Short mmCIF file of C-alpha atoms and ligand atoms in Angstrom, two decimals:
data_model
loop_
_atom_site.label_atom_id
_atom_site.label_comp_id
_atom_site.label_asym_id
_atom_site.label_seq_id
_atom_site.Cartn_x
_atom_site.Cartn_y
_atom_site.Cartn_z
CA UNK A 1 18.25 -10.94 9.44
CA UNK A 2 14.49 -11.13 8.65
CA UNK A 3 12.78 -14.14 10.06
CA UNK A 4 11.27 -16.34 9.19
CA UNK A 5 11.49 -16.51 5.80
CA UNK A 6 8.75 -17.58 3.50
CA UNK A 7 10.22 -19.83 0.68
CA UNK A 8 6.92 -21.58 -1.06
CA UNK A 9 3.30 -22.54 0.01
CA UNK A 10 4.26 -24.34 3.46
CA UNK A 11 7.93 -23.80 3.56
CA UNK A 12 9.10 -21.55 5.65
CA UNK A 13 13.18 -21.12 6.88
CA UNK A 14 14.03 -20.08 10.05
CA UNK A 15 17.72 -19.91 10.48
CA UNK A 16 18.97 -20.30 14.75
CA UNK A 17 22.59 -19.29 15.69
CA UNK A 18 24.35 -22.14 16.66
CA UNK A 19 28.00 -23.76 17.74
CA UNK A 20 28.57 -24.81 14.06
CA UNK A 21 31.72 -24.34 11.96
CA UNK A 22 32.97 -21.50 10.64
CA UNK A 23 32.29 -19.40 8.73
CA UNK A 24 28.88 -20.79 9.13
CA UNK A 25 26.91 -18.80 11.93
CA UNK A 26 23.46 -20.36 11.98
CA UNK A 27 21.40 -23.63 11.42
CA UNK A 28 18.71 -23.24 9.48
CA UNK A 29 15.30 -24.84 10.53
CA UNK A 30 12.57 -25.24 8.07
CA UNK A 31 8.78 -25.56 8.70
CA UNK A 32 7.46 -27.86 6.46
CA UNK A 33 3.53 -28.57 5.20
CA UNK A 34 0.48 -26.22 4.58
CA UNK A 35 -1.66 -27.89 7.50
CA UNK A 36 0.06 -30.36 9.30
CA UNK A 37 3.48 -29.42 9.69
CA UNK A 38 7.09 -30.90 10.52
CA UNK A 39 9.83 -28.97 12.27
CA UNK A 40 13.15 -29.73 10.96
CA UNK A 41 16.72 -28.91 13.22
CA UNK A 42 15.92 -28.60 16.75
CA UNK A 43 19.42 -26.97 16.59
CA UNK A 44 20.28 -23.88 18.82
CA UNK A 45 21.28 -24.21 21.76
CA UNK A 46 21.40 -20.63 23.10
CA UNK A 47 18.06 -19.80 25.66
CA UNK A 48 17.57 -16.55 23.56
CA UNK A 49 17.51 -18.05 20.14
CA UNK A 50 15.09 -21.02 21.53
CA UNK A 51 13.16 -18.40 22.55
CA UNK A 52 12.45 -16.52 19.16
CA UNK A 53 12.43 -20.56 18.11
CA UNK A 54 9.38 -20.57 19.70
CA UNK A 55 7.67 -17.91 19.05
CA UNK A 56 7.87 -18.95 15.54
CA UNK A 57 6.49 -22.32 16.08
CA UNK A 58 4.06 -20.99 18.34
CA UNK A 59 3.02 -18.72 16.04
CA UNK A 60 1.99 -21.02 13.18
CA UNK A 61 -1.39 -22.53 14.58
CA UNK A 62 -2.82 -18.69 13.78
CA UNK A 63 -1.70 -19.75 10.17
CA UNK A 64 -3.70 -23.04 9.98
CA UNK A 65 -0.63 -24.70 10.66
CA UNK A 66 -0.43 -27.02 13.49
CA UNK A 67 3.13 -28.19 13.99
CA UNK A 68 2.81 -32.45 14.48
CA UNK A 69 6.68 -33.03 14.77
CA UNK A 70 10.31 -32.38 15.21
CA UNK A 71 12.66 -34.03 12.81
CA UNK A 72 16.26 -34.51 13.13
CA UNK A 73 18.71 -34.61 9.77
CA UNK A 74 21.10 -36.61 11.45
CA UNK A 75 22.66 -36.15 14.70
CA UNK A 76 25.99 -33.69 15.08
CA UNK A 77 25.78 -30.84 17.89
CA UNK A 78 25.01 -27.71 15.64
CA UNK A 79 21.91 -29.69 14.74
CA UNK A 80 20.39 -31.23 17.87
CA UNK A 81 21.45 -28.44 20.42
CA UNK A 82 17.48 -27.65 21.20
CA UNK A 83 15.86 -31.01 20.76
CA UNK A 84 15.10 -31.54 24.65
CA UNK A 85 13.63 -28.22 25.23
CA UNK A 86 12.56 -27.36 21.77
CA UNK A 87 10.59 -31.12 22.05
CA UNK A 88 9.44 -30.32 25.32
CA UNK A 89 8.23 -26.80 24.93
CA UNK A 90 5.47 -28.19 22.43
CA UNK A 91 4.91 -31.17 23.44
CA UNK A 92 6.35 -32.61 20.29
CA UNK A 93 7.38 -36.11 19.39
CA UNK A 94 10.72 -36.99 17.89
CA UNK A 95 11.26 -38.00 14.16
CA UNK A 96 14.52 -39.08 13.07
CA UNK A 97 16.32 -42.45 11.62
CA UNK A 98 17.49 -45.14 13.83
CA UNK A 99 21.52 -44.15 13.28
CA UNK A 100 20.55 -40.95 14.55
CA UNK A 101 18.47 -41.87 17.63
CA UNK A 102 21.10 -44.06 18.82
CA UNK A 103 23.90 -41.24 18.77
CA UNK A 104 21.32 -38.73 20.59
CA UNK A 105 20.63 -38.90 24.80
CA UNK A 106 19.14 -41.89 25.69
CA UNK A 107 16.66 -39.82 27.48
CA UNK A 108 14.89 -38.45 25.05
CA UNK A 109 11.55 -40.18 23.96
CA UNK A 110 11.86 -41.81 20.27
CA UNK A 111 8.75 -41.02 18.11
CA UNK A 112 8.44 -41.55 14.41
CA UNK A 113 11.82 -44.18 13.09
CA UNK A 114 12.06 -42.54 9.65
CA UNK A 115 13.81 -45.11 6.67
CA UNK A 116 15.02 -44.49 3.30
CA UNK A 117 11.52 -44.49 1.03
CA UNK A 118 9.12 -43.70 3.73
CA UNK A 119 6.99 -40.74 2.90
CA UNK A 120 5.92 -37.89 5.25
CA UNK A 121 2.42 -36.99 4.50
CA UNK A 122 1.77 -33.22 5.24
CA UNK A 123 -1.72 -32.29 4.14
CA UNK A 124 -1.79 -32.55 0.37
CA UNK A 125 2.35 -32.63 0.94
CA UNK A 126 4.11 -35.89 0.20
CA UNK A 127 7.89 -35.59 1.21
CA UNK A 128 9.68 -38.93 0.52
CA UNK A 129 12.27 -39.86 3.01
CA UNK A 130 16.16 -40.38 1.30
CA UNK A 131 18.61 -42.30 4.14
CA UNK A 132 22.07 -40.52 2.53
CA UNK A 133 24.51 -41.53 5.12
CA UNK A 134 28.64 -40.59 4.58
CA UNK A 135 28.63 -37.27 6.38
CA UNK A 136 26.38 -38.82 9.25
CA UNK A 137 25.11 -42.54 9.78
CA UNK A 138 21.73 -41.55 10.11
CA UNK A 139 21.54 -38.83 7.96
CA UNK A 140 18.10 -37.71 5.66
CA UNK A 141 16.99 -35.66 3.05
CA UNK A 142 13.50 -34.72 2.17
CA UNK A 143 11.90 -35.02 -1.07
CA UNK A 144 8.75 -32.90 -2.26
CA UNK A 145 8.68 -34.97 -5.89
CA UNK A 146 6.18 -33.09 -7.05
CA UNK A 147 7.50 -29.14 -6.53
CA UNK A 148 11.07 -30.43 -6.45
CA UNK A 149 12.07 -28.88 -2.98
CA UNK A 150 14.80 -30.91 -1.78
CA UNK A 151 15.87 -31.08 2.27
CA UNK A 152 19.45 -31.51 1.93
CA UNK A 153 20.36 -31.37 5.51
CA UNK A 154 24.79 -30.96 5.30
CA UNK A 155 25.09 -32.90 2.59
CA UNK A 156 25.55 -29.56 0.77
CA UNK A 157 25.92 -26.08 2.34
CA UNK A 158 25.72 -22.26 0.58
CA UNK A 159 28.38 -21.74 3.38
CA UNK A 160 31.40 -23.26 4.56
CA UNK A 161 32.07 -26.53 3.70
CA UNK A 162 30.57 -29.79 4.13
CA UNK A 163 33.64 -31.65 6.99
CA UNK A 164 33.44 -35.92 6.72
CA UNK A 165 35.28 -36.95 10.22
CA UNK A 166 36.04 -40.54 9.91
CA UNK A 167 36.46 -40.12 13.71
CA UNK A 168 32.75 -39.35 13.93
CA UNK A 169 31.77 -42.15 11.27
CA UNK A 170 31.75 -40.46 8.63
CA UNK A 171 32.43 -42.24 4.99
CA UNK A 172 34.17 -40.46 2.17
CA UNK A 173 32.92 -43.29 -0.44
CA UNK A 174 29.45 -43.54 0.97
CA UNK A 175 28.75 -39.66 1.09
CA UNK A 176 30.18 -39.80 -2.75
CA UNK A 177 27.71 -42.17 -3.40
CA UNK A 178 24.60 -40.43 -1.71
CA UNK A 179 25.50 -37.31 -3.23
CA UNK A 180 25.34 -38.85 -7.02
CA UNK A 181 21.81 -40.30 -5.80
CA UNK A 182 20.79 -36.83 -4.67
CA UNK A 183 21.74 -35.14 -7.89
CA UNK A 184 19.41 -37.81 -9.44
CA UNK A 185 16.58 -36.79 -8.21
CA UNK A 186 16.53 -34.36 -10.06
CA UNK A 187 15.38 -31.88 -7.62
CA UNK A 188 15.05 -27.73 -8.51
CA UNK A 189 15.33 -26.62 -4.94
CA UNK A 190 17.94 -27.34 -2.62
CA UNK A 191 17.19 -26.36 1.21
CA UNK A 192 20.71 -26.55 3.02
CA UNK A 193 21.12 -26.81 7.17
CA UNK A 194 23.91 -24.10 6.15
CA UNK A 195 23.45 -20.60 3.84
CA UNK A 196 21.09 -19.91 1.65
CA UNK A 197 18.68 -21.77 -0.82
CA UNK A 198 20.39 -23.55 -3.32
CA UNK A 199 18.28 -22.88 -6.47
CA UNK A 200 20.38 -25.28 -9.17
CA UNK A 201 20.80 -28.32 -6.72
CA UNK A 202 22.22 -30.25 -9.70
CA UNK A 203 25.48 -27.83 -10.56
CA UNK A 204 26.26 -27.94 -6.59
CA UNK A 205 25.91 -32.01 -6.38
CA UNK A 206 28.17 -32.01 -9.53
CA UNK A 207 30.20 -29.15 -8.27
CA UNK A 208 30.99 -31.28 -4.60
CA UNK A 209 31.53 -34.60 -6.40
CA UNK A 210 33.78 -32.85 -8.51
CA UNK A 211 36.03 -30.64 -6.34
CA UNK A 212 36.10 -34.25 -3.78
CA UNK A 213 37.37 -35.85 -6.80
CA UNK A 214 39.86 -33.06 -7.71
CA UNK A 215 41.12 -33.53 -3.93
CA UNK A 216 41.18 -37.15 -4.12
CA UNK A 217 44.11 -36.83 -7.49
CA UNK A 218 45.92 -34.35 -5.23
CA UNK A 219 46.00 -36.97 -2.19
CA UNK A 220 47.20 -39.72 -4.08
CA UNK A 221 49.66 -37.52 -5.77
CA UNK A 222 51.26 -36.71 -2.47
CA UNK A 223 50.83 -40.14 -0.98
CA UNK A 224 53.02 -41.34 -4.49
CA UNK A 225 56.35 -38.48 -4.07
CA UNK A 226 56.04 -38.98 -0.10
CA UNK A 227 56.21 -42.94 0.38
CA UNK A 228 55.80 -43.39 4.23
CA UNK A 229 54.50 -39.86 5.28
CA UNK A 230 52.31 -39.05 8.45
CA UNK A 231 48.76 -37.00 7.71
CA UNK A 232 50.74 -34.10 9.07
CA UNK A 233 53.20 -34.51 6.40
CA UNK A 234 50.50 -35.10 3.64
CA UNK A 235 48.24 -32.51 4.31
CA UNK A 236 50.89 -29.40 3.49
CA UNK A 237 51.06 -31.32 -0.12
CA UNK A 238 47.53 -32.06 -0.67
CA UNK A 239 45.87 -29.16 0.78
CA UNK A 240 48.50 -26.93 -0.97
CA UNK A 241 46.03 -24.85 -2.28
CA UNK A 242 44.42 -23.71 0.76
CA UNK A 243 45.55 -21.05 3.46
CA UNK A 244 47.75 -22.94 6.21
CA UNK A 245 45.21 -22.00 8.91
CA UNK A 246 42.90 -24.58 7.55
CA UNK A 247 45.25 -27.67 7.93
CA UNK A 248 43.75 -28.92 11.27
CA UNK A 249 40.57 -29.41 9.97
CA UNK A 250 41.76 -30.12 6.41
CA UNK A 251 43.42 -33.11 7.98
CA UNK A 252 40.25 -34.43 9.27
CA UNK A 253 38.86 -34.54 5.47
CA UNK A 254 42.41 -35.86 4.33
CA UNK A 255 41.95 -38.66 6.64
CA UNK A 256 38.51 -39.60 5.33
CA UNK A 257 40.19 -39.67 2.12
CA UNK A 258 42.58 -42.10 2.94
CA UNK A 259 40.73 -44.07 4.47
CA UNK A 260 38.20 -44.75 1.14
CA UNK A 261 41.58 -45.15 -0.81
CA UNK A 262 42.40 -47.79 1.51
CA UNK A 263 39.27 -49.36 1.66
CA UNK A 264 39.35 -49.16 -2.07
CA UNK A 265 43.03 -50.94 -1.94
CA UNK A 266 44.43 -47.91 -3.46
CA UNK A 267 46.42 -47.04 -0.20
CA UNK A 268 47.86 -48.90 2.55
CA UNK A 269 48.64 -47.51 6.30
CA UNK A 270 50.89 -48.87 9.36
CA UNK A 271 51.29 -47.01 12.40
CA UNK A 272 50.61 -43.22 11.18
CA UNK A 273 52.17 -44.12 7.86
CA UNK A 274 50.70 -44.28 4.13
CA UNK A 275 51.52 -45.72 1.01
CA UNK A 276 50.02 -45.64 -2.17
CA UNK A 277 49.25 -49.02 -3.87
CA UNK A 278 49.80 -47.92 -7.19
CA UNK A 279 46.45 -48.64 -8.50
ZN1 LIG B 301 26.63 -32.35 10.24
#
């Protein structure tokens, strides 16, 4: 793997292994801005991959590029796994939204509270902030209006798939929602936390709501012949399309699922049973 990897004039990827899920290997980090620059994903971990974390960062200044921040996409453990030493190491501050800060270790310092419409001046660089919670409370993208770069964060990957845990407040509905706003703005590049760049953002935001969509018809399908059944029970039906091996996490989706269709009055549960409401 060659890094880092020179995308545009000031963006830069550096992809970090890191304790994600498979069959995703890595967490891409991405140096943003021509002079001043922000770090995003202070994610690995692993001492040896902080290391050649690093040496990349440390090895901008002889660019022009002075490195002003870390910033956090939201805050699940394949992206936040360096942010102590990473922070430390250069002396650093913290960007990230409030959601995120308040699911991260209380002892780490707070900088920059980032909120949906704030913009990140870089230099000549304007990247406006986008909240897009559903996958994560605190989760946000970064908008470059004018060359249409896109930070995307996991609200879309290149690999694997995108997991909402309800358990870890995650929001079927919401993420639905965030990913129709992302597809509006009309963006040309697409920089995932997962894979490779995504150069027709649009087709992939379609291509997510879509396939979500396509797996919402199969839930409520198998919530309507199965009156009463478990999520054990449902997920055989409506994940009948994917290998068995899968189910466990499968099930995780299929409960964020039901939980919008309930929310939406379109299911109802008691105990660790579900009914469809007909609707
Ligand atoms: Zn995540």
């Amino acid at each position: 793997m060659i890094r880092p990897r020179r995308l545009a004039s000031g963006v830069e990827l550096f992809p970090a292994q890191t304790p994600t899920l498979p069959p995703a290997t890595h967490t891409n980090s991405y140096a943003l801005g021509k002079t001043d620059v922000v770090l995003v994903e202070p994610a690995t971990p692993y001492e040896d991959e902080q290391r050649a974390w690093l040496q990349w960062a440390r090895s901008l200044p002889s660019q022009g590029r002075r490195p002003i921040a870390i910033l956090l996409t939201h805050h699940h453990v394949d992206h936040v796994g360096g942010t102590d030493v990473l922070s430390r190491e250069l002396s650093l501050p913290l960007w990230a939204h409030a959601e995120t800060f308040a699911r991260l270790d209380p002892s780490f310092v707070r900088g920059r509270e980032l909120r949906d419409g704030d913009t990140v001046v870089l230099g000549d660089d304007r990247w406006e902030v986008m909240h897009t919670p559903g996958h994560a409370p605190g989760h946000v993208c970064l908008l470059n209006a004018e060359t249409g770069t896109l930070v995307v964060g996991d609200m879309v990957a290149s690999v694997g798939t995108i997991l909402i845990a309800t358990a870890d407040h995650g929001d079927m509905g919401v993420y639905l929602e965030q990913l129709e706003r992302l597809n509006l703005a009309k963006s040309r590049l697409a920089l995932p936390a997962h894979g490779d760049p995504i150069d027709d953002p649009s087709a992939t935001f379609l291509r997510y709501i879509q396939h979500r969509g396509m797996r919402e018809q199969k839930v409520v399908s198998a919530l309507q012949s199965h009156p009463g059944a478990t999520v054990s029970e449902l997920v055989s039906r409506a994940y009948d399309d994917t290998p068995a091996h899968i189910w466990p996490i499968a099930a995780i989706s299929l409960e964020a699922h039901l939980a919008k269709l309930i929310k939406e009055g379109r299911a109802r549960v008691d105990g660790e049973r579900y009914w469809s409401m007909n609707k």
